[in-house]
Coordinates of C-alpha atoms in Angstrom, one line a residue:
M1 CA 9.0 11.1 47.6
N2 CA 11.3 13.2 45.5
R3 CA 12.7 10.1 44.0
L4 CA 9.2 8.9 43.0
V5 CA 8.5 12.2 41.4
V6 CA 11.8 12.0 39.4
I7 CA 11.0 8.5 38.2
S8 CA 7.5 9.5 37.2
V9 CA 8.8 12.4 35.2
I10 CA 11.4 10.3 33.4
T11 CA 8.8 7.6 32.6
L12 CA 6.4 10.3 31.3
V13 CA 9.2 11.7 29.0
V14 CA 10.0 8.3 27.7
V15 CA 6.3 7.6 26.9
I16 CA 5.8 10.9 25.2
D17 CA 8.9 10.5 23.2
A18 CA 7.7 7.0 22.0
V19 CA 4.2 8.3 21.1
S20 CA 5.4 11.3 19.3
G21 CA 8.0 9.5 17.2
A22 CA 8.4 11.0 13.7
L23 CA 7.8 7.6 12.1
P24 CA 5.7 4.6 13.1
S25 CA 7.9 2.2 15.1
T26 CA 7.3 -0.6 12.5
I27 CA 9.1 1.3 9.7
K28 CA 12.6 0.3 9.1
V29 CA 14.9 3.3 8.4
C30 CA 17.4 3.2 5.5
S31 CA 20.6 5.2 5.4
R32 CA 20.9 7.6 2.5
N33 CA 24.5 6.4 2.1
D34 CA 23.6 2.7 1.8
P35 CA 24.9 1.5 -1.6
K36 CA 22.0 -0.9 -1.6
V37 CA 19.4 1.6 -0.5
D38 CA 16.9 0.4 -3.1
Q39 CA 16.9 -3.1 -1.6
C40 CA 16.7 -1.6 1.9
I41 CA 13.6 0.3 1.0
I42 CA 12.0 -2.9 -0.6
D43 CA 12.8 -4.8 2.6
A44 CA 11.3 -2.0 4.7
V45 CA 8.1 -2.1 2.7
D46 CA 7.9 -5.9 3.1
I47 CA 8.2 -5.6 6.9
I48 CA 5.1 -3.3 7.1
R49 CA 3.0 -5.4 4.7
P50 CA 0.7 -6.7 7.6
N51 CA 0.3 -3.1 8.8
L52 CA -0.6 -1.9 5.3
A53 CA -3.1 -4.7 5.0
A54 CA -4.8 -3.8 8.2
G55 CA -4.2 0.0 8.0
N56 CA -2.8 -0.2 11.5
F57 CA 0.2 1.9 12.4
G58 CA -1.1 3.1 15.7
K59 CA -3.8 5.5 16.7
E60 CA -1.6 8.5 15.6
F61 CA -1.7 7.5 12.0
D62 CA -5.0 7.4 10.0
I63 CA -4.2 5.0 7.1
P64 CA -6.6 3.4 4.6
K65 CA -6.3 -0.3 4.8
L66 CA -5.4 -2.5 1.8
E67 CA -7.5 -5.5 2.8
P68 CA -9.9 -4.9 1.5
L69 CA -9.1 -1.7 -0.4
Y70 CA -12.3 0.4 -0.6
I71 CA -13.1 2.3 -3.8
E72 CA -16.2 4.5 -3.6
Q73 CA -16.9 4.8 -7.4
I74 CA -15.5 4.2 -10.9
K75 CA -17.3 5.7 -13.8
M76 CA -17.1 4.6 -17.4
Q77 CA -18.6 6.5 -20.3
R78 CA -17.9 6.4 -24.0
G79 CA -20.8 8.2 -25.7
Q80 CA -24.4 7.2 -25.2
D81 CA -23.8 3.5 -26.1
F82 CA -21.3 2.8 -23.2
Q83 CA -22.2 4.0 -19.8
A84 CA -21.5 2.2 -16.5
V85 CA -20.8 3.0 -12.9
F86 CA -19.2 0.7 -10.3
N87 CA -19.9 1.6 -6.7
K88 CA -18.8 0.6 -3.2
L89 CA -16.0 -1.7 -4.4
D90 CA -14.1 -3.9 -2.0
V91 CA -10.9 -5.1 -3.6
Y92 CA -9.0 -8.1 -2.1
G93 CA -5.4 -9.1 -2.8
C94 CA -3.7 -5.7 -2.9
S95 CA -1.4 -6.6 0.0
K96 CA 0.0 -9.5 -2.0
F97 CA 2.0 -7.2 -4.2
K98 CA 5.6 -7.9 -5.1
V99 CA 8.0 -5.0 -5.8
E100 CA 9.8 -6.1 -9.0
R101 CA 11.9 -3.0 -9.5
L102 CA 12.7 0.2 -7.6
Q103 CA 14.8 3.2 -8.7
S104 CA 15.3 5.7 -6.0
K105 CA 17.0 9.0 -5.3
P106 CA 16.2 9.4 -1.6
M107 CA 17.5 12.9 -1.0
N108 CA 15.6 14.1 -4.0
L109 CA 12.5 12.2 -2.7
S110 CA 12.2 10.5 -6.1
F111 CA 11.0 6.9 -6.4
D112 CA 10.0 4.9 -9.5
L113 CA 8.8 1.4 -8.9
A114 CA 7.2 -1.5 -10.7
V115 CA 4.9 -3.9 -8.8
N116 CA 3.0 -7.1 -9.7
I117 CA -0.2 -8.2 -8.0
P118 CA -1.0 -11.8 -9.0
K119 CA -4.7 -11.8 -8.2
L120 CA -7.3 -9.2 -7.3
N121 CA -10.9 -10.1 -6.4
F122 CA -13.6 -7.5 -6.0
T123 CA -17.2 -7.2 -5.1
G124 CA -19.5 -4.2 -5.3
K125 CA -22.5 -2.6 -7.0
Y126 CA -23.0 -1.7 -10.6
S127 CA -25.4 0.1 -13.0
L128 CA -24.9 0.0 -16.8
K129 CA -26.4 0.6 -20.1
M130 CA -24.3 -0.2 -23.1
K131 CA -24.2 -1.8 -26.5
M132 CA -21.7 -4.6 -26.9
L133 CA -21.6 -6.3 -30.3
L134 CA -25.3 -6.6 -31.2
L135 CA -26.5 -6.9 -27.6
N136 CA -27.9 -4.0 -25.7
L137 CA -26.8 -4.6 -22.1
Q138 CA -28.6 -3.0 -19.2
G139 CA -29.0 -3.7 -15.5
K140 CA -28.3 -2.7 -11.9
G141 CA -27.3 -4.9 -9.0
D142 CA -24.4 -6.8 -7.5
L143 CA -21.0 -7.2 -9.1
K144 CA -18.1 -9.5 -8.6
G145 CA -15.0 -10.3 -10.5
S146 CA -11.2 -10.8 -10.6
L147 CA -8.1 -9.4 -12.2
T148 CA -5.1 -11.5 -13.0
N149 CA -1.5 -10.3 -13.1
T150 CA -2.0 -6.6 -12.5
R151 CA 1.2 -4.7 -13.2
L152 CA 1.5 -1.3 -11.5
A153 CA 4.0 1.4 -12.3
A154 CA 4.2 4.2 -9.7
R155 CA 6.0 7.6 -10.1
I156 CA 6.5 9.1 -6.6
R157 CA 7.8 12.6 -6.2
G158 CA 8.2 14.5 -3.0
Y159 CA 9.3 17.9 -1.7
T160 CA 10.2 19.3 1.7
E161 CA 8.3 21.9 3.7
K162 CA 10.4 23.9 6.2
I163 CA 8.8 24.3 9.6
D164 CA 10.7 25.7 12.6
G165 CA 14.0 25.1 10.7
K166 CA 13.3 21.5 9.9
D167 CA 12.6 20.0 6.4
Y168 CA 9.4 17.9 6.6
V169 CA 8.5 15.5 3.9
R170 CA 5.5 15.9 1.6
F171 CA 4.5 14.1 -1.5
H172 CA 2.8 15.2 -4.7
R173 CA -0.1 13.1 -6.1
I174 CA 1.4 9.7 -7.0
G175 CA 1.1 8.8 -10.7
I176 CA -0.1 5.3 -11.3
R177 CA -0.2 3.3 -14.6
L178 CA -1.8 -0.2 -14.7
K179 CA -1.6 -3.1 -17.1
V180 CA -4.0 -6.0 -16.5
E181 CA -3.4 -9.3 -18.2
S182 CA -7.0 -10.5 -18.0
G183 CA -10.2 -10.1 -16.0
T184 CA -13.5 -11.8 -15.4
F185 CA -16.8 -10.3 -14.4
H186 CA -20.2 -11.4 -13.2
L187 CA -23.1 -9.0 -13.0
D188 CA -26.3 -10.0 -11.2
N189 CA -29.7 -8.8 -12.4
L190 CA -28.8 -8.1 -16.0
F191 CA -32.0 -7.5 -18.0
N192 CA -34.1 -7.2 -14.8
G193 CA -33.0 -10.6 -13.6
D194 CA -33.9 -12.7 -16.7
P195 CA -31.8 -15.8 -16.2
V196 CA -31.3 -16.6 -19.8
L197 CA -30.5 -13.1 -21.0
G198 CA -28.4 -12.6 -17.9
Q199 CA -26.2 -15.6 -18.7
V200 CA -25.9 -14.4 -22.3
G201 CA -25.0 -10.9 -21.2
N202 CA -22.3 -12.1 -18.8
Q203 CA -20.9 -14.4 -21.5
V204 CA -20.6 -11.5 -24.0
I205 CA -19.0 -9.3 -21.3
N206 CA -16.3 -11.9 -20.5
E207 CA -15.7 -12.8 -24.1
N208 CA -14.9 -9.1 -24.7
S209 CA -13.5 -8.4 -21.2
R210 CA -10.6 -6.3 -22.7
I211 CA -13.2 -3.7 -23.7
F212 CA -14.4 -3.6 -20.1
L213 CA -10.8 -3.5 -18.7
D214 CA -9.7 -0.7 -20.9
E215 CA -12.6 1.4 -19.6
I216 CA -12.1 0.5 -16.0
I217 CA -8.3 1.1 -15.8
P218 CA -8.3 4.9 -16.0
G219 CA -10.7 5.2 -13.1
L220 CA -8.8 2.6 -11.1
E221 CA -5.5 4.5 -11.7
K222 CA -7.0 7.7 -10.5
N223 CA -8.4 6.1 -7.3
L224 CA -5.2 4.2 -6.5
G225 CA -3.1 7.3 -7.0
R226 CA -5.3 9.2 -4.5
I227 CA -5.3 6.4 -1.9
F228 CA -1.6 5.7 -2.1
T229 CA -0.8 9.4 -1.8
E230 CA -3.0 9.5 1.3
I231 CA -1.2 6.5 2.8
V232 CA 2.3 7.9 2.2
N233 CA 1.6 11.5 3.4
N234 CA -0.2 10.3 6.5
L235 CA 2.6 7.9 7.4
L236 CA 5.2 10.5 7.0
K237 CA 3.3 13.6 8.2
T238 CA 5.7 14.2 11.1
A239 CA 8.9 13.0 9.5
T240 CA 11.8 15.1 8.2
I241 CA 14.0 13.9 5.4
D242 CA 16.7 13.2 7.9
D243 CA 14.3 11.0 9.9
M244 CA 13.5 9.0 6.7
F245 CA 17.1 8.7 5.4
P246 CA 19.7 9.5 8.0
E247 CA 23.4 9.4 7.2
K248 CA 23.8 6.5 9.5
V249 CA 21.4 3.9 10.9

């Protein structure tokens, strides 16, 4: 009987230790002394790509998923002649990113990276009223489109918060800058559903898509910065800097 109790206690301790781990078990840890620490971090990110896509790191970690990435709203306004709102956007393809460059200073919690996303497709709702060339565009309805070769530069800066003598990791709002090579858009129900004017309107928008892109990008940068900060801080909420980057692995 005593032996059974001892075994039960040991089992409980092991389970509690596994559940309360500082980092999700899928995250590969990199040594702060690794001369190739940048590549180690890139490899670690690649390993958790499926988890990032599904937002699944276990019930202890509440992480927004990347597939699809949900954006509540993007507003565009440039005077009275250019007003548009995109709502309830589902963006597909974010998990297909490729890290092209990383410069890190792990013990300073400083990371600068460049990422390329080959293709992003999105659906959602829109409302707009704008003048483009000589055409007064207006409408409200469903939206779909795509972005090709989106380049993302992220500036990630962290700090430590001392709790019970341990230095826990926290991150400031992540700074995002985007460059999009090209984009296409299709807006249903332009001009109250008039099929001829709707086709003309979509043609004008796509022939001048750079104007649209330049207005969308700031709102997209702001939303991505917020979402990525939420992901990082939730993943590392119980991790110390020594958990993230130990001397030895």
